Amino acid sequence: MSEEIQQKLTRRGVVVRGVVQGVGFRPFVYRLAQEEHLAGAISNDTDGVTIEIEGESASIEAFLSRLRLEPPPLARIDSVAVRNLAPIGETGFRIVASEVLGRVSTGIPADAATCVDCLRELLDPGDRRYRYPFLNCTNCGPRFTITRRIPYDRPQTSMARFTMCAACQAEYDDPANRRFHAQPNACWDCGPQLSLASADGAVIAAEDLVAAAIARIAAGEILAIKGIGGFHLCVDATNEAAVMRLRARKHRYGKPLAVMVRDLDAARVLCDLTEAEEKLLTTPARPIVLA
Ligand SMILES: [Zn+2]
Ligand SMILES: [Zn+2]
């Protein structure tokens, strides 16, 4: 590198706070740095993320502006603090291992509903995750539910004991992949599996566990589905006897129960929805909405 070019280099330290862990923020910054031809590094810490970038100052300005304007869908930026550093002639951009500091102030993102890309894979017989119920990516899946400690990294989550298979690890390591650094990345070969048990804990064997569970709901039984965020107690909402049995067991006689539906079209059949309600129903948090 010539003296002249060296002099044009700028280096900045950037601390971003908000919901920036577990939302694909590091891969996003990695891609941004690549696109703007910047060197440096990013790491998660207990305060958020720390970035150092080095390159031409115009590129650094573009990087900082895009950082604020184009964050990943689940991220929320509360503040961006920038300071000047002395250039060190670094080449390449790295994602470094997390550093745990004493104080903990970063937010853990909420669990997010399965995104459209994952839903497509779920229903694609040619996909290696066809019908795998625990698929996820950097844009969706469990976060809060599986986090034991922050920083949010796989060894600090309940996914720690599931070692990724070679195919999942390759996705996790590939900056161009949707699952780059997706902490709960999993598949049929390496991730959590479904199981079905009766009320006394006895394991129920079935060729297709989802079909077996559906059959039990259809028969009027109460099913406890362990999912992200806790257990869902489910009955067939059109089966009054089953609903009454659930109410009796829950000691919940008057208060309404939430009704789960497949999609917006199914919800529209049951009630009139305003545009605001429809928007709320389809946010990544998929909240219970009074309609
Ligand atoms: Zn996804
Ligand atoms: Zn796998």
mmCIF file of C-alpha atoms and ligand atoms in Angstrom:
data_model
loop_
_atom_site.group_PDB
_atom_site.id
_atom_site.type_symbol
_atom_site.label_atom_id
_atom_site.label_comp_id
_atom_site.label_asym_id
_atom_site.label_seq_id
_atom_site.Cartn_x
_atom_site.Cartn_y
_atom_site.Cartn_z
ATOM 1 C CA MET A 1 0.000 0.000 0.000
ATOM 2 C CA SER A 2 1.478 3.378 -1.007
ATOM 3 C CA GLU A 3 1.977 6.231 1.432
ATOM 4 C CA GLU A 4 -0.670 8.257 -0.388
ATOM 5 C CA ILE A 5 -3.393 5.613 -0.055
ATOM 6 C CA GLN A 6 -2.413 4.870 3.514
ATOM 7 C CA GLN A 7 -3.039 8.499 4.407
ATOM 8 C CA LYS A 8 -6.582 8.391 3.076
ATOM 9 C CA LEU A 9 -7.509 5.577 5.449
ATOM 10 C CA THR A 10 -9.816 6.246 8.326
ATOM 11 C CA ARG A 11 -10.633 3.969 11.255
ATOM 12 C CA ARG A 12 -13.680 4.272 13.479
ATOM 13 C CA GLY A 13 -14.943 2.501 16.556
ATOM 14 C CA VAL A 14 -18.722 2.064 16.647
ATOM 15 C CA VAL A 15 -20.856 0.888 19.559
ATOM 16 C CA VAL A 16 -24.458 -0.006 18.692
ATOM 17 C CA ARG A 17 -27.030 -0.497 21.439
ATOM 18 C CA GLY A 18 -30.581 -1.769 21.301
ATOM 19 C CA VAL A 19 -31.878 -5.151 20.205
ATOM 20 C CA VAL A 20 -28.870 -6.140 18.143
ATOM 21 C CA GLN A 21 -28.095 -9.680 19.276
ATOM 22 C CA GLY A 22 -29.762 -12.739 17.834
ATOM 23 C CA VAL A 23 -31.300 -10.802 14.964
ATOM 24 C CA GLY A 24 -28.651 -11.365 12.312
ATOM 25 C CA PHE A 25 -26.919 -8.103 13.128
ATOM 26 C CA ARG A 26 -23.357 -9.381 12.906
ATOM 27 C CA PRO A 27 -23.902 -11.025 9.495
ATOM 28 C CA PHE A 28 -25.665 -7.842 8.348
ATOM 29 C CA VAL A 29 -22.674 -5.709 9.386
ATOM 30 C CA TYR A 30 -20.303 -8.232 7.812
ATOM 31 C CA ARG A 31 -22.112 -7.955 4.471
ATOM 32 C CA LEU A 32 -22.250 -4.171 4.736
ATOM 33 C CA ALA A 33 -18.494 -4.016 5.366
ATOM 34 C CA GLN A 34 -17.870 -6.292 2.351
ATOM 35 C CA GLU A 35 -20.063 -4.150 0.117
ATOM 36 C CA GLU A 36 -18.377 -0.950 1.214
ATOM 37 C CA HIS A 37 -14.898 -2.524 0.958
ATOM 38 C CA LEU A 38 -14.090 -1.919 4.610
ATOM 39 C CA ALA A 39 -11.803 -3.871 6.910
ATOM 40 C CA GLY A 40 -12.269 -4.365 10.633
ATOM 41 C CA ALA A 41 -14.222 -6.527 13.030
ATOM 42 C CA ILE A 42 -17.486 -6.905 14.924
ATOM 43 C CA SER A 43 -18.209 -8.604 18.221
ATOM 44 C CA ASN A 44 -21.185 -9.071 20.522
ATOM 45 C CA ASP A 45 -20.728 -7.845 24.051
ATOM 46 C CA THR A 46 -23.045 -7.316 26.968
ATOM 47 C CA ASP A 47 -23.702 -3.727 25.860
ATOM 48 C CA GLY A 48 -24.712 -4.549 22.299
ATOM 49 C CA VAL A 49 -22.245 -4.840 19.452
ATOM 50 C CA THR A 50 -18.839 -3.247 19.011
ATOM 51 C CA ILE A 51 -17.565 -2.591 15.507
ATOM 52 C CA GLU A 52 -14.240 -1.304 14.233
ATOM 53 C CA ILE A 53 -14.084 -0.321 10.595
ATOM 54 C CA GLU A 54 -11.258 0.919 8.461
ATOM 55 C CA GLY A 55 -11.149 2.193 4.888
ATOM 56 C CA GLU A 56 -11.820 5.271 2.826
ATOM 57 C CA SER A 57 -13.768 7.867 4.723
ATOM 58 C CA ALA A 58 -16.530 8.125 2.083
ATOM 59 C CA SER A 59 -17.083 4.363 2.391
ATOM 60 C CA ILE A 60 -17.159 4.629 6.164
ATOM 61 C CA GLU A 61 -19.809 7.356 5.956
ATOM 62 C CA ALA A 62 -21.866 5.191 3.596
ATOM 63 C CA PHE A 63 -21.445 2.247 5.983
ATOM 64 C CA LEU A 64 -22.614 4.276 8.995
ATOM 65 C CA SER A 65 -25.615 5.636 7.150
ATOM 66 C CA ARG A 66 -26.685 2.182 5.892
ATOM 67 C CA LEU A 67 -26.128 0.736 9.362
ATOM 68 C CA ARG A 68 -28.839 3.068 10.654
ATOM 69 C CA LEU A 69 -31.162 2.821 7.656
ATOM 70 C CA GLU A 70 -31.104 -0.863 6.688
ATOM 71 C CA PRO A 71 -30.943 -2.948 9.887
ATOM 72 C CA PRO A 72 -32.328 -6.519 9.764
ATOM 73 C CA PRO A 73 -36.125 -6.810 10.319
ATOM 74 C CA LEU A 74 -35.961 -7.981 13.952
ATOM 75 C CA ALA A 75 -33.323 -5.464 15.067
ATOM 76 C CA ARG A 76 -33.986 -2.233 16.958
ATOM 77 C CA ILE A 77 -31.221 0.355 17.173
ATOM 78 C CA ASP A 78 -31.381 2.611 20.225
ATOM 79 C CA SER A 79 -28.052 4.378 19.780
ATOM 80 C CA VAL A 80 -24.934 4.431 17.629
ATOM 81 C CA ALA A 81 -21.791 5.920 19.174
ATOM 82 C CA VAL A 82 -18.873 6.602 16.837
ATOM 83 C CA ARG A 83 -15.310 7.561 17.744
ATOM 84 C CA ASN A 84 -12.107 8.061 15.750
ATOM 85 C CA LEU A 85 -9.307 5.533 15.947
ATOM 86 C CA ALA A 86 -5.834 5.429 14.400
ATOM 87 C CA PRO A 87 -5.744 3.324 11.186
ATOM 88 C CA ILE A 88 -3.714 0.112 11.522
ATOM 89 C CA GLY A 89 -3.722 -1.009 7.851
ATOM 90 C CA GLU A 90 -6.033 -3.954 8.545
ATOM 91 C CA THR A 91 -7.307 -6.072 5.649
ATOM 92 C CA GLY A 92 -10.504 -8.117 5.705
ATOM 93 C CA PHE A 93 -13.469 -8.023 8.036
ATOM 94 C CA ARG A 94 -13.886 -10.510 10.878
ATOM 95 C CA ILE A 95 -16.615 -11.598 13.259
ATOM 96 C CA VAL A 96 -14.778 -12.182 16.521
ATOM 97 C CA ALA A 97 -15.807 -14.405 19.415
ATOM 98 C CA SER A 98 -17.963 -12.785 22.061
ATOM 99 C CA GLU A 99 -16.437 -10.925 24.932
ATOM 100 C CA VAL A 100 -18.300 -11.017 28.221
ATOM 101 C CA LEU A 101 -18.091 -7.835 30.248
ATOM 102 C CA GLY A 102 -19.324 -7.278 33.764
ATOM 103 C CA ARG A 103 -22.424 -5.253 33.089
ATOM 104 C CA VAL A 104 -25.365 -6.526 31.084
ATOM 105 C CA SER A 105 -27.534 -4.008 29.262
ATOM 106 C CA THR A 106 -28.300 -5.347 25.815
ATOM 107 C CA GLY A 107 -31.809 -6.527 24.995
ATOM 108 C CA ILE A 108 -32.577 -10.078 23.924
ATOM 109 C CA PRO A 109 -34.981 -10.077 21.006
ATOM 110 C CA ALA A 110 -38.347 -11.726 21.357
ATOM 111 C CA ASP A 111 -39.055 -15.072 19.728
ATOM 112 C CA ALA A 112 -40.129 -14.530 16.127
ATOM 113 C CA ALA A 113 -42.630 -16.450 14.033
ATOM 114 C CA THR A 114 -41.330 -18.623 11.196
ATOM 115 C CA CYS A 115 -40.473 -16.401 8.215
ATOM 116 C CA VAL A 116 -41.740 -16.941 4.650
ATOM 117 C CA ASP A 117 -38.411 -18.370 3.468
ATOM 118 C CA CYS A 118 -38.429 -21.002 6.226
ATOM 119 C CA LEU A 119 -42.114 -21.798 5.623
ATOM 120 C CA ARG A 120 -41.294 -22.417 1.967
ATOM 121 C CA GLU A 121 -38.558 -24.895 2.950
ATOM 122 C CA LEU A 122 -40.848 -26.547 5.503
ATOM 123 C CA LEU A 123 -43.347 -27.414 2.770
ATOM 124 C CA ASP A 124 -40.863 -28.245 0.003
ATOM 125 C CA PRO A 125 -40.438 -32.029 -0.372
ATOM 126 C CA GLY A 126 -37.095 -31.406 -2.080
ATOM 127 C CA ASP A 127 -35.679 -29.410 0.807
ATOM 128 C CA ARG A 128 -33.523 -31.099 3.438
ATOM 129 C CA ARG A 129 -35.675 -29.451 6.135
ATOM 130 C CA TYR A 130 -38.971 -30.659 4.625
ATOM 131 C CA ARG A 131 -41.439 -30.889 7.549
ATOM 132 C CA TYR A 132 -38.680 -30.279 10.127
ATOM 133 C CA PRO A 133 -40.658 -28.462 12.850
ATOM 134 C CA PHE A 134 -37.744 -26.600 14.430
ATOM 135 C CA LEU A 135 -36.310 -24.891 11.358
ATOM 136 C CA ASN A 136 -35.293 -21.244 11.730
ATOM 137 C CA CYS A 137 -32.900 -18.641 10.340
ATOM 138 C CA THR A 138 -31.441 -15.246 11.258
ATOM 139 C CA ASN A 139 -34.820 -13.660 10.446
ATOM 140 C CA CYS A 140 -36.985 -15.959 12.552
ATOM 141 C CA GLY A 141 -37.162 -18.573 15.286
ATOM 142 C CA PRO A 142 -36.659 -18.774 19.025
ATOM 143 C CA ARG A 143 -34.472 -16.210 20.809
ATOM 144 C CA PHE A 144 -35.654 -15.271 24.305
ATOM 145 C CA THR A 145 -37.002 -18.763 25.027
ATOM 146 C CA ILE A 146 -33.667 -20.494 24.472
ATOM 147 C CA THR A 147 -31.361 -17.834 25.954
ATOM 148 C CA ARG A 148 -29.811 -18.700 29.307
ATOM 149 C CA ARG A 149 -27.223 -15.945 29.485
ATOM 150 C CA ILE A 150 -26.128 -13.118 27.251
ATOM 151 C CA PRO A 151 -24.273 -12.462 25.015
ATOM 152 C CA TYR A 152 -26.633 -14.386 22.786
ATOM 153 C CA ASP A 153 -24.416 -17.125 21.329
ATOM 154 C CA ARG A 154 -25.216 -20.794 20.837
ATOM 155 C CA PRO A 155 -23.164 -22.080 23.834
ATOM 156 C CA GLN A 156 -25.223 -19.738 26.050
ATOM 157 C CA THR A 157 -28.532 -21.142 24.781
ATOM 158 C CA SER A 158 -30.427 -24.399 25.247
ATOM 159 C CA MET A 159 -29.161 -25.340 21.753
ATOM 160 C CA ALA A 160 -25.648 -25.796 23.198
ATOM 161 C CA ARG A 161 -26.026 -29.581 23.445
ATOM 162 C CA PHE A 162 -27.053 -29.960 19.794
ATOM 163 C CA THR A 163 -23.887 -30.072 17.734
ATOM 164 C CA MET A 164 -24.536 -28.872 14.207
ATOM 165 C CA CYS A 165 -24.110 -31.386 11.383
ATOM 166 C CA ALA A 166 -21.695 -30.552 8.551
ATOM 167 C CA ALA A 167 -24.462 -29.108 6.351
ATOM 168 C CA CYS A 168 -25.805 -26.822 9.108
ATOM 169 C CA GLN A 169 -22.294 -25.786 10.133
ATOM 170 C CA ALA A 170 -21.519 -24.834 6.524
ATOM 171 C CA GLU A 171 -24.599 -22.571 6.459
ATOM 172 C CA TYR A 172 -23.662 -21.095 9.828
ATOM 173 C CA ASP A 173 -20.160 -20.287 8.576
ATOM 174 C CA ASP A 174 -21.166 -18.847 5.181
ATOM 175 C CA PRO A 175 -21.617 -15.038 5.243
ATOM 176 C CA ALA A 176 -23.775 -15.263 2.111
ATOM 177 C CA ASN A 177 -26.185 -17.747 3.729
ATOM 178 C CA ARG A 178 -29.470 -16.817 5.427
ATOM 179 C CA ARG A 179 -28.341 -18.928 8.399
ATOM 180 C CA PHE A 180 -24.936 -17.269 8.823
ATOM 181 C CA HIS A 181 -24.478 -17.190 12.608
ATOM 182 C CA ALA A 182 -28.108 -18.212 13.200
ATOM 183 C CA GLN A 183 -27.593 -19.517 16.738
ATOM 184 C CA PRO A 184 -30.481 -22.063 16.827
ATOM 185 C CA ASN A 185 -29.680 -23.435 13.340
ATOM 186 C CA ALA A 186 -30.810 -27.074 13.182
ATOM 187 C CA CYS A 187 -32.150 -29.793 10.899
ATOM 188 C CA TRP A 188 -33.463 -33.378 11.008
ATOM 189 C CA ASP A 189 -29.896 -34.711 11.353
ATOM 190 C CA CYS A 190 -28.650 -32.581 14.226
ATOM 191 C CA GLY A 191 -31.412 -30.639 15.956
ATOM 192 C CA PRO A 192 -34.210 -31.255 18.477
ATOM 193 C CA GLN A 193 -36.793 -33.869 17.493
ATOM 194 C CA LEU A 194 -40.529 -34.214 18.057
ATOM 195 C CA SER A 195 -41.952 -36.614 20.600
ATOM 196 C CA LEU A 196 -45.482 -37.368 21.705
ATOM 197 C CA ALA A 197 -46.406 -38.601 25.179
ATOM 198 C CA SER A 198 -49.607 -39.387 27.043
ATOM 199 C CA ALA A 199 -50.603 -37.591 30.259
ATOM 200 C CA ASP A 200 -48.742 -40.178 32.380
ATOM 201 C CA GLY A 201 -45.552 -39.527 30.438
ATOM 202 C CA ALA A 202 -45.578 -42.743 28.416
ATOM 203 C CA VAL A 203 -44.064 -42.202 24.975
ATOM 204 C CA ILE A 204 -46.504 -42.706 22.119
ATOM 205 C CA ALA A 205 -44.959 -44.170 18.984
ATOM 206 C CA ALA A 206 -46.331 -43.138 15.616
ATOM 207 C CA GLU A 207 -45.025 -42.991 12.075
ATOM 208 C CA ASP A 208 -46.171 -39.386 11.718
ATOM 209 C CA LEU A 209 -46.250 -37.639 15.102
ATOM 210 C CA VAL A 210 -47.885 -34.467 13.766
ATOM 211 C CA ALA A 211 -50.706 -36.483 12.202
ATOM 212 C CA ALA A 212 -51.074 -38.452 15.459
ATOM 213 C CA ALA A 213 -51.315 -35.202 17.450
ATOM 214 C CA ILE A 214 -53.909 -33.778 15.055
ATOM 215 C CA ALA A 215 -55.940 -36.986 15.334
ATOM 216 C CA ARG A 216 -56.008 -36.657 19.124
ATOM 217 C CA ILE A 217 -57.208 -33.048 18.955
ATOM 218 C CA ALA A 218 -59.869 -34.078 16.438
ATOM 219 C CA ALA A 219 -60.947 -36.837 18.851
ATOM 220 C CA GLY A 220 -61.593 -34.195 21.534
ATOM 221 C CA GLU A 221 -58.435 -34.664 23.568
ATOM 222 C CA ILE A 222 -56.428 -31.843 25.143
ATOM 223 C CA LEU A 223 -52.929 -31.478 23.747
ATOM 224 C CA ALA A 224 -50.078 -29.588 25.441
ATOM 225 C CA ILE A 225 -47.732 -28.445 22.687
ATOM 226 C CA LYS A 226 -44.304 -27.369 23.851
ATOM 227 C CA GLY A 227 -43.224 -24.587 21.561
ATOM 228 C CA ILE A 228 -41.231 -21.381 21.739
ATOM 229 C CA GLY A 229 -42.441 -19.309 24.657
ATOM 230 C CA GLY A 230 -43.953 -22.182 26.650
ATOM 231 C CA PHE A 231 -46.794 -24.674 26.330
ATOM 232 C CA HIS A 232 -49.925 -24.230 24.269
ATOM 233 C CA LEU A 233 -52.919 -26.116 25.647
ATOM 234 C CA CYS A 234 -54.978 -26.997 22.593
ATOM 235 C CA VAL A 235 -58.416 -28.390 21.967
ATOM 236 C CA ASP A 236 -60.689 -28.359 18.961
ATOM 237 C CA ALA A 237 -62.404 -24.964 19.389
ATOM 238 C CA THR A 238 -65.528 -26.296 17.615
ATOM 239 C CA ASN A 239 -65.888 -29.200 20.050
ATOM 240 C CA GLU A 240 -67.854 -27.793 22.975
ATOM 241 C CA ALA A 241 -67.335 -30.785 25.260
ATOM 242 C CA ALA A 242 -63.566 -30.588 24.751
ATOM 243 C CA VAL A 243 -63.529 -26.826 25.376
ATOM 244 C CA MET A 244 -65.580 -27.310 28.581
ATOM 245 C CA ARG A 245 -63.164 -29.979 29.815
ATOM 246 C CA LEU A 246 -60.215 -27.625 29.214
ATOM 247 C CA ARG A 247 -62.046 -24.802 31.005
ATOM 248 C CA ALA A 248 -62.792 -27.048 33.988
ATOM 249 C CA ARG A 249 -59.180 -28.181 34.274
ATOM 250 C CA LYS A 250 -57.886 -24.617 33.943
ATOM 251 C CA HIS A 251 -60.576 -23.277 36.336
ATOM 252 C CA ARG A 252 -61.264 -20.718 33.647
ATOM 253 C CA TYR A 253 -65.012 -20.584 33.178
ATOM 254 C CA GLY A 254 -65.811 -17.091 31.887
ATOM 255 C CA LYS A 255 -62.643 -15.643 30.404
ATOM 256 C CA PRO A 256 -62.297 -16.100 26.639
ATOM 257 C CA LEU A 257 -59.666 -18.475 25.301
ATOM 258 C CA ALA A 258 -57.460 -17.496 22.370
ATOM 259 C CA VAL A 259 -58.364 -19.109 19.060
ATOM 260 C CA MET A 260 -55.506 -20.210 16.837
ATOM 261 C CA VAL A 261 -55.964 -20.039 13.093
ATOM 262 C CA ARG A 262 -53.831 -20.998 10.147
ATOM 263 C CA ASP A 263 -53.632 -17.575 8.490
ATOM 264 C CA LEU A 264 -55.365 -14.246 7.894
ATOM 265 C CA ASP A 265 -57.946 -15.775 5.559
ATOM 266 C CA ALA A 266 -58.993 -18.207 8.284
ATOM 267 C CA ALA A 267 -59.172 -15.357 10.815
ATOM 268 C CA ARG A 268 -61.346 -13.285 8.457
ATOM 269 C CA VAL A 269 -63.912 -16.070 8.381
ATOM 270 C CA LEU A 270 -64.301 -15.809 12.170
ATOM 271 C CA CYS A 271 -64.297 -12.035 12.693
ATOM 272 C CA ASP A 272 -64.128 -8.612 11.097
ATOM 273 C CA LEU A 273 -60.554 -7.407 11.112
ATOM 274 C CA THR A 274 -59.389 -3.830 10.735
ATOM 275 C CA GLU A 275 -56.255 -3.098 8.754
ATOM 276 C CA ALA A 276 -54.411 -2.355 12.021
ATOM 277 C CA GLU A 277 -55.489 -5.701 13.503
ATOM 278 C CA GLU A 278 -54.372 -7.562 10.393
ATOM 279 C CA LYS A 279 -51.009 -5.827 10.518
ATOM 280 C CA LEU A 280 -50.583 -6.708 14.181
ATOM 281 C CA LEU A 281 -51.529 -10.349 13.608
ATOM 282 C CA THR A 282 -48.764 -10.749 11.050
ATOM 283 C CA THR A 283 -45.897 -9.014 12.893
ATOM 284 C CA PRO A 284 -42.973 -11.338 13.760
ATOM 285 C CA ALA A 285 -44.206 -11.521 17.385
ATOM 286 C CA ARG A 286 -47.584 -12.950 16.196
ATOM 287 C CA PRO A 287 -49.353 -11.572 19.291
ATOM 288 C CA ILE A 288 -52.793 -12.562 20.549
ATOM 289 C CA VAL A 289 -55.098 -9.877 19.142
ATOM 290 C CA LEU A 290 -58.564 -9.017 20.444
ATOM 291 C CA ALA A 291 -60.853 -8.768 17.417
HETATM 292 ZN ZN ZN B 1 -36.610 -18.021 8.804
HETATM 293 ZN ZN ZN B 2 -28.093 -30.088 10.752
#
